[in-house]
Amino acid sequence: MLSQKEALRRKFAQADFTDDVMFGLIMSQPEICKRFLQAVLPAYDFDHIKVTPQKYLKTSYVTRAGRLDLLCTNENGTQFNVELQMVDEHNLAKRSRYYHALLANNMLAPGEDYQNLKETYVIFLCGFDPFGLGWAVTDYQMTANHGNHILGDGTHTLVLNAKGDWREVNDELKGIFQLVLKQRATYGHLGLEIARNIKDFKESKAGGGKYMALAGEFWQNVWEDAREEERKEIVPLFVQKLAKDGKSQTEIMTYLETELGLSEDEAQEYYQLAMTKA
């Protein structure tokens, strides 16, 4: 069985734009992030944008699915959360609701007026058509059942569907879609630049270390910081992630026992719980 370090090295060697860790590392580069958001929301001004560092996301924006992939804020305080979704878990709408709540929860101090809440955009970049509608770009907002009145609560959910109809999609976003579909980027300039960035990152001396630190330390840090009742939620999520990464039951059980210090019975209990929730 591969050690954790060997497994991470193999994951790094195979990583492309659709790898969650690589996606976060590359997209968190301010210029890349800015150009991506500009392609998605051309009416917005992204000249002044702040990207939240990955190391902060793993401590302050921990979700039931792990850390946020990418979070940035413009000069008006509007927040943009970009999530790469390669597997259809049939829960995109509920994920959107949860992410918006998470952003809002970290936006206000206790007792602060709700009017100070800024707009939030949750942007799902999907390698599948989540609702079978064929639309490449869809902006969801809360509206009334009668008429077209928009509630105006400041929440926007954008679904970018790489499997959708590209005819009205700009070239920069088409290039991104090509990367999501594991194709060579031939449209626009951004997709090609991202592909070059990934290649350079993987060939750099520091690239492997940064990747493995972010991939390997996240769950360990969350585990160490969690209270006992929180660990009951965290371990099944961790097991599900390992299973999605192709790890066998034996490999997962061994990791739980050696890295998290669980007994064989505890590891078995958590594994069965995670498989029930999956």
CSV table of C-alpha atoms in Angstrom, one decimal:
chain,number,residue,atom,x,y,z
A,1,MET,CA,0.0,0.0,0.0
A,2,LEU,CA,1.3,3.5,-0.8
A,3,SER,CA,2.3,5.8,2.0
A,4,GLN,CA,0.5,9.1,2.3
A,5,LYS,CA,3.5,10.9,0.9
A,6,GLU,CA,3.8,8.6,-2.1
A,7,ALA,CA,0.0,8.8,-2.7
A,8,LEU,CA,0.2,12.6,-2.7
A,9,ARG,CA,3.2,12.6,-5.1
A,10,ARG,CA,1.2,10.4,-7.5
A,11,LYS,CA,-1.8,12.7,-7.1
A,12,PHE,CA,0.4,15.7,-7.9
A,13,ALA,CA,2.0,14.1,-10.9
A,14,GLN,CA,-1.5,13.4,-12.4
A,15,ALA,CA,-3.0,16.7,-11.3
A,16,ASP,CA,-4.5,19.0,-14.0
A,17,PHE,CA,-7.1,21.8,-13.9
A,18,THR,CA,-9.8,19.4,-12.7
A,19,ASP,CA,-7.8,18.4,-9.6
A,20,ASP,CA,-9.3,20.3,-6.6
A,21,VAL,CA,-6.0,21.3,-5.0
A,22,MET,CA,-4.4,22.3,-8.3
A,23,PHE,CA,-7.5,24.3,-9.2
A,24,GLY,CA,-7.3,26.2,-5.9
A,25,LEU,CA,-3.6,26.9,-6.3
A,26,ILE,CA,-3.8,28.2,-9.9
A,27,MET,CA,-7.1,30.0,-9.6
A,28,SER,CA,-6.0,31.9,-6.5
A,29,GLN,CA,-3.4,33.8,-8.5
A,30,PRO,CA,-5.0,37.3,-8.6
A,31,GLU,CA,-4.5,37.9,-12.3
A,32,ILE,CA,-5.9,34.5,-13.3
A,33,CYS,CA,-8.9,34.9,-10.9
A,34,LYS,CA,-9.6,38.4,-12.2
A,35,ARG,CA,-9.6,37.3,-15.8
A,36,PHE,CA,-11.8,34.3,-15.1
A,37,LEU,CA,-14.4,36.4,-13.2
A,38,GLN,CA,-14.3,38.9,-16.0
A,39,ALA,CA,-15.1,36.2,-18.5
A,40,VAL,CA,-18.0,35.0,-16.4
A,41,LEU,CA,-19.4,38.4,-15.4
A,42,PRO,CA,-18.2,40.9,-18.1
A,43,ALA,CA,-20.4,43.7,-16.7
A,44,TYR,CA,-18.4,43.8,-13.4
A,45,ASP,CA,-15.2,45.7,-12.7
A,46,PHE,CA,-12.5,43.4,-11.3
A,47,ASP,CA,-9.6,45.8,-11.4
A,48,HIS,CA,-9.3,45.8,-7.7
A,49,ILE,CA,-9.9,42.3,-6.3
A,50,LYS,CA,-8.6,40.5,-3.2
A,51,VAL,CA,-8.2,36.7,-3.2
A,52,THR,CA,-8.5,35.0,0.1
A,53,PRO,CA,-5.3,32.8,0.6
A,54,GLN,CA,-5.9,29.0,0.6
A,55,LYS,CA,-4.3,28.7,4.0
A,56,TYR,CA,-7.0,31.0,5.4
A,57,LEU,CA,-9.8,29.2,3.6
A,58,LYS,CA,-8.9,25.9,5.3
A,59,THR,CA,-9.4,27.4,8.8
A,60,SER,CA,-12.1,30.0,8.5
A,61,TYR,CA,-14.2,28.7,5.6
A,62,VAL,CA,-14.4,25.0,6.4
A,63,THR,CA,-17.6,23.4,4.9
A,64,ARG,CA,-19.2,20.0,5.2
A,65,ALA,CA,-17.5,19.2,1.8
A,66,GLY,CA,-14.0,20.5,2.8
A,67,ARG,CA,-12.6,24.0,2.2
A,68,LEU,CA,-13.9,26.5,-0.3
A,69,ASP,CA,-12.1,26.2,-3.6
A,70,LEU,CA,-11.8,29.9,-4.3
A,71,LEU,CA,-13.0,33.0,-2.6
A,72,CYS,CA,-12.4,36.6,-3.7
A,73,THR,CA,-13.8,40.0,-2.9
A,74,ASN,CA,-14.0,43.2,-5.0
A,75,GLU,CA,-13.6,46.8,-3.9
A,76,ASN,CA,-17.3,47.0,-3.0
A,77,GLY,CA,-17.2,44.0,-0.7
A,78,THR,CA,-19.0,41.7,-3.0
A,79,GLN,CA,-17.8,38.1,-2.5
A,80,PHE,CA,-17.3,35.5,-5.3
A,81,ASN,CA,-17.0,31.9,-4.3
A,82,VAL,CA,-15.9,29.6,-7.2
A,83,GLU,CA,-16.4,25.9,-6.8
A,84,LEU,CA,-15.2,23.2,-9.2
A,85,GLN,CA,-17.7,20.3,-9.5
A,86,MET,CA,-16.6,17.3,-11.5
A,87,VAL,CA,-19.0,14.7,-10.1
A,88,ASP,CA,-22.7,15.2,-10.1
A,89,GLU,CA,-23.8,14.5,-6.5
A,90,HIS,CA,-27.3,15.8,-7.3
A,91,ASN,CA,-27.2,18.4,-4.6
A,92,LEU,CA,-26.1,21.6,-6.3
A,93,ALA,CA,-29.0,23.7,-5.2
A,94,LYS,CA,-28.6,22.8,-1.6
A,95,ARG,CA,-24.8,23.3,-1.9
A,96,SER,CA,-25.5,26.8,-3.2
A,97,ARG,CA,-27.8,27.5,-0.2
A,98,TYR,CA,-25.1,26.3,2.2
A,99,TYR,CA,-22.3,28.3,0.6
A,100,HIS,CA,-24.3,31.5,0.6
A,101,ALA,CA,-25.0,31.0,4.3
A,102,LEU,CA,-21.4,30.3,5.0
A,103,LEU,CA,-20.3,33.5,3.3
A,104,ALA,CA,-22.9,35.6,5.1
A,105,ASN,CA,-22.0,34.1,8.4
A,106,ASN,CA,-18.4,35.3,8.0
A,107,MET,CA,-19.4,38.7,6.7
A,108,LEU,CA,-21.1,40.3,9.8
A,109,ALA,CA,-19.9,40.9,13.3
A,110,PRO,CA,-22.4,39.9,16.2
A,111,GLY,CA,-25.2,42.5,16.3
A,112,GLU,CA,-24.2,44.1,13.1
A,113,ASP,CA,-27.1,45.4,10.9
A,114,TYR,CA,-28.3,43.0,8.1
A,115,GLN,CA,-28.2,45.9,5.7
A,116,ASN,CA,-24.4,45.7,5.8
A,117,LEU,CA,-24.5,42.3,4.1
A,118,LYS,CA,-22.8,42.5,0.7
A,119,GLU,CA,-23.8,40.6,-2.4
A,120,THR,CA,-22.5,37.0,-2.7
A,121,TYR,CA,-21.9,35.0,-5.9
A,122,VAL,CA,-21.6,31.3,-5.7
A,123,ILE,CA,-20.2,30.1,-9.1
A,124,PHE,CA,-20.2,26.4,-9.9
A,125,LEU,CA,-17.9,25.3,-12.7
A,126,CYS,CA,-19.3,21.9,-13.7
A,127,GLY,CA,-18.0,19.1,-15.9
A,128,PHE,CA,-21.6,17.9,-16.3
A,129,ASP,CA,-25.1,19.3,-16.9
A,130,PRO,CA,-26.6,19.4,-13.4
A,131,PHE,CA,-30.2,20.0,-14.4
A,132,GLY,CA,-30.2,18.6,-17.9
A,133,LEU,CA,-31.2,22.0,-19.4
A,134,GLY,CA,-28.3,22.3,-21.9
A,135,TRP,CA,-27.6,25.9,-20.8
A,136,ALA,CA,-23.9,26.8,-20.6
A,137,VAL,CA,-24.3,29.8,-18.2
A,138,THR,CA,-27.2,30.3,-15.9
A,139,ASP,CA,-27.7,33.0,-13.2
A,140,TYR,CA,-30.2,32.0,-10.5
A,141,GLN,CA,-31.7,34.6,-8.2
A,142,MET,CA,-34.7,34.4,-5.8
A,143,THR,CA,-37.9,35.6,-7.5
A,144,ALA,CA,-41.6,35.8,-6.6
A,145,ASN,CA,-44.0,33.0,-7.7
A,146,HIS,CA,-46.1,35.7,-9.4
A,147,GLY,CA,-44.5,38.1,-11.9
A,148,ASN,CA,-40.8,38.7,-12.3
A,149,HIS,CA,-40.2,40.5,-9.1
A,150,ILE,CA,-36.6,39.8,-7.7
A,151,LEU,CA,-36.3,39.6,-3.9
A,152,GLY,CA,-33.0,41.4,-4.0
A,153,ASP,CA,-31.4,39.5,-1.1
A,154,GLY,CA,-28.0,39.9,-2.8
A,155,THR,CA,-27.5,36.2,-3.5
A,156,HIS,CA,-26.6,35.0,-7.0
A,157,THR,CA,-25.9,31.4,-8.0
A,158,LEU,CA,-24.2,30.9,-11.4
A,159,VAL,CA,-24.0,27.5,-12.9
A,160,LEU,CA,-21.3,27.1,-15.6
A,161,ASN,CA,-22.0,23.9,-17.5
A,162,ALA,CA,-19.1,22.8,-19.7
A,163,LYS,CA,-21.4,20.2,-21.3
A,164,GLY,CA,-23.9,22.9,-22.4
A,165,ASP,CA,-24.5,24.9,-25.5
A,166,TRP,CA,-21.4,27.1,-26.1
A,167,ARG,CA,-22.9,29.3,-28.9
A,168,GLU,CA,-23.4,32.3,-26.7
A,169,VAL,CA,-20.3,31.8,-24.6
A,170,ASN,CA,-17.2,34.0,-25.0
A,171,ASP,CA,-13.9,32.5,-26.1
A,172,GLU,CA,-12.2,32.9,-22.8
A,173,LEU,CA,-14.9,30.9,-21.0
A,174,LYS,CA,-14.8,28.3,-23.8
A,175,GLY,CA,-11.1,27.8,-23.1
A,176,ILE,CA,-11.9,27.2,-19.5
A,177,PHE,CA,-14.6,24.7,-20.5
A,178,GLN,CA,-12.1,22.8,-22.6
A,179,LEU,CA,-9.8,22.4,-19.5
A,180,VAL,CA,-12.8,21.2,-17.4
A,181,LEU,CA,-13.5,18.6,-20.1
A,182,LYS,CA,-9.8,17.6,-20.1
A,183,GLN,CA,-9.3,19.0,-23.6
A,184,ARG,CA,-6.5,21.2,-24.9
A,185,ALA,CA,-7.4,24.9,-24.6
A,186,THR,CA,-7.7,26.3,-28.1
A,187,TYR,CA,-10.2,29.2,-27.5
A,188,GLY,CA,-9.2,32.5,-26.1
A,189,HIS,CA,-6.0,33.1,-24.1
A,190,LEU,CA,-6.9,32.3,-20.5
A,191,GLY,CA,-7.3,28.6,-20.8
A,192,LEU,CA,-3.9,28.3,-22.6
A,193,GLU,CA,-2.2,30.5,-19.9
A,194,ILE,CA,-3.7,28.4,-17.1
A,195,ALA,CA,-2.4,25.2,-18.8
A,196,ARG,CA,1.1,26.7,-19.0
A,197,ASN,CA,0.8,27.8,-15.3
A,198,ILE,CA,0.0,24.3,-14.3
A,199,LYS,CA,2.9,22.9,-16.3
A,200,ASP,CA,5.3,25.5,-14.8
A,201,PHE,CA,4.0,24.9,-11.3
A,202,LYS,CA,4.5,21.1,-11.6
A,203,GLU,CA,8.1,21.6,-12.9
A,204,SER,CA,9.1,24.1,-10.3
A,205,LYS,CA,11.1,23.0,-7.3
A,206,ALA,CA,8.6,24.4,-4.8
A,207,GLY,CA,5.5,23.3,-6.6
A,208,GLY,CA,5.3,19.7,-5.3
A,209,GLY,CA,5.9,20.8,-1.7
A,210,LYS,CA,3.2,23.5,-1.9
A,211,TYR,CA,0.7,21.0,-3.4
A,212,MET,CA,1.4,18.3,-0.9
A,213,ALA,CA,1.3,20.6,2.1
A,214,LEU,CA,-2.1,21.9,1.1
A,215,ALA,CA,-3.5,18.5,0.2
A,216,GLY,CA,-2.1,16.6,3.1
A,217,GLU,CA,-2.4,19.1,6.0
A,218,PHE,CA,-6.0,20.3,5.5
A,219,TRP,CA,-7.8,17.3,7.0
A,220,GLN,CA,-5.2,16.8,9.7
A,221,ASN,CA,-5.5,20.4,10.8
A,222,VAL,CA,-9.3,20.2,10.8
A,223,TRP,CA,-9.1,17.0,12.8
A,224,GLU,CA,-6.7,18.4,15.4
A,225,ASP,CA,-8.8,21.6,15.9
A,226,ALA,CA,-12.2,19.9,16.1
A,227,ARG,CA,-14.2,19.2,19.2
A,228,GLU,CA,-15.3,15.6,19.8
A,229,GLU,CA,-18.8,16.2,18.5
A,230,GLU,CA,-17.4,17.9,15.3
A,231,ARG,CA,-15.1,14.9,14.7
A,232,LYS,CA,-18.2,12.7,14.2
A,233,GLU,CA,-19.1,14.9,11.3
A,234,ILE,CA,-15.6,15.4,9.9
A,235,VAL,CA,-14.4,11.7,9.7
A,236,PRO,CA,-17.3,10.5,7.4
A,237,LEU,CA,-16.6,13.4,5.1
A,238,PHE,CA,-12.9,12.5,5.0
A,239,VAL,CA,-13.7,8.9,4.3
A,240,GLN,CA,-16.0,9.9,1.4
A,241,LYS,CA,-13.2,12.0,-0.1
A,242,LEU,CA,-10.7,9.2,0.1
A,243,ALA,CA,-13.2,6.9,-1.5
A,244,LYS,CA,-13.8,9.3,-4.3
A,245,ASP,CA,-10.0,9.5,-4.8
A,246,GLY,CA,-10.1,5.8,-5.5
A,247,LYS,CA,-8.8,4.5,-2.1
A,248,SER,CA,-9.9,1.0,-1.1
A,249,GLN,CA,-11.6,0.2,2.2
A,250,THR,CA,-8.4,-1.3,3.5
A,251,GLU,CA,-6.4,1.8,2.6
A,252,ILE,CA,-9.0,4.1,4.2
A,253,MET,CA,-9.1,2.0,7.3
A,254,THR,CA,-5.3,2.0,7.6
A,255,TYR,CA,-5.2,5.7,7.2
A,256,LEU,CA,-7.8,6.3,9.9
A,257,GLU,CA,-5.9,4.1,12.3
A,258,THR,CA,-2.4,5.4,11.6
A,259,GLU,CA,-2.9,9.1,10.9
A,260,LEU,CA,-6.0,9.9,13.0
A,261,GLY,CA,-5.2,7.5,15.8
A,262,LEU,CA,-8.6,5.7,15.7
A,263,SER,CA,-9.0,2.1,16.9
A,264,GLU,CA,-9.9,-0.6,14.4
A,265,ASP,CA,-13.5,-0.6,15.7
A,266,GLU,CA,-13.8,3.2,15.5
A,267,ALA,CA,-12.4,3.2,12.0
A,268,GLN,CA,-14.8,0.5,10.9
A,269,GLU,CA,-17.7,2.4,12.5
A,270,TYR,CA,-16.8,5.6,10.7
A,271,TYR,CA,-16.3,3.9,7.4
A,272,GLN,CA,-19.8,2.3,7.6
A,273,LEU,CA,-21.3,5.6,8.6
A,274,ALA,CA,-19.6,7.4,5.7
A,275,MET,CA,-20.8,4.8,3.2
A,276,THR,CA,-24.4,5.0,4.5
A,277,LYS,CA,-24.3,8.8,4.0
A,278,ALA,CA,-22.7,8.7,0.5
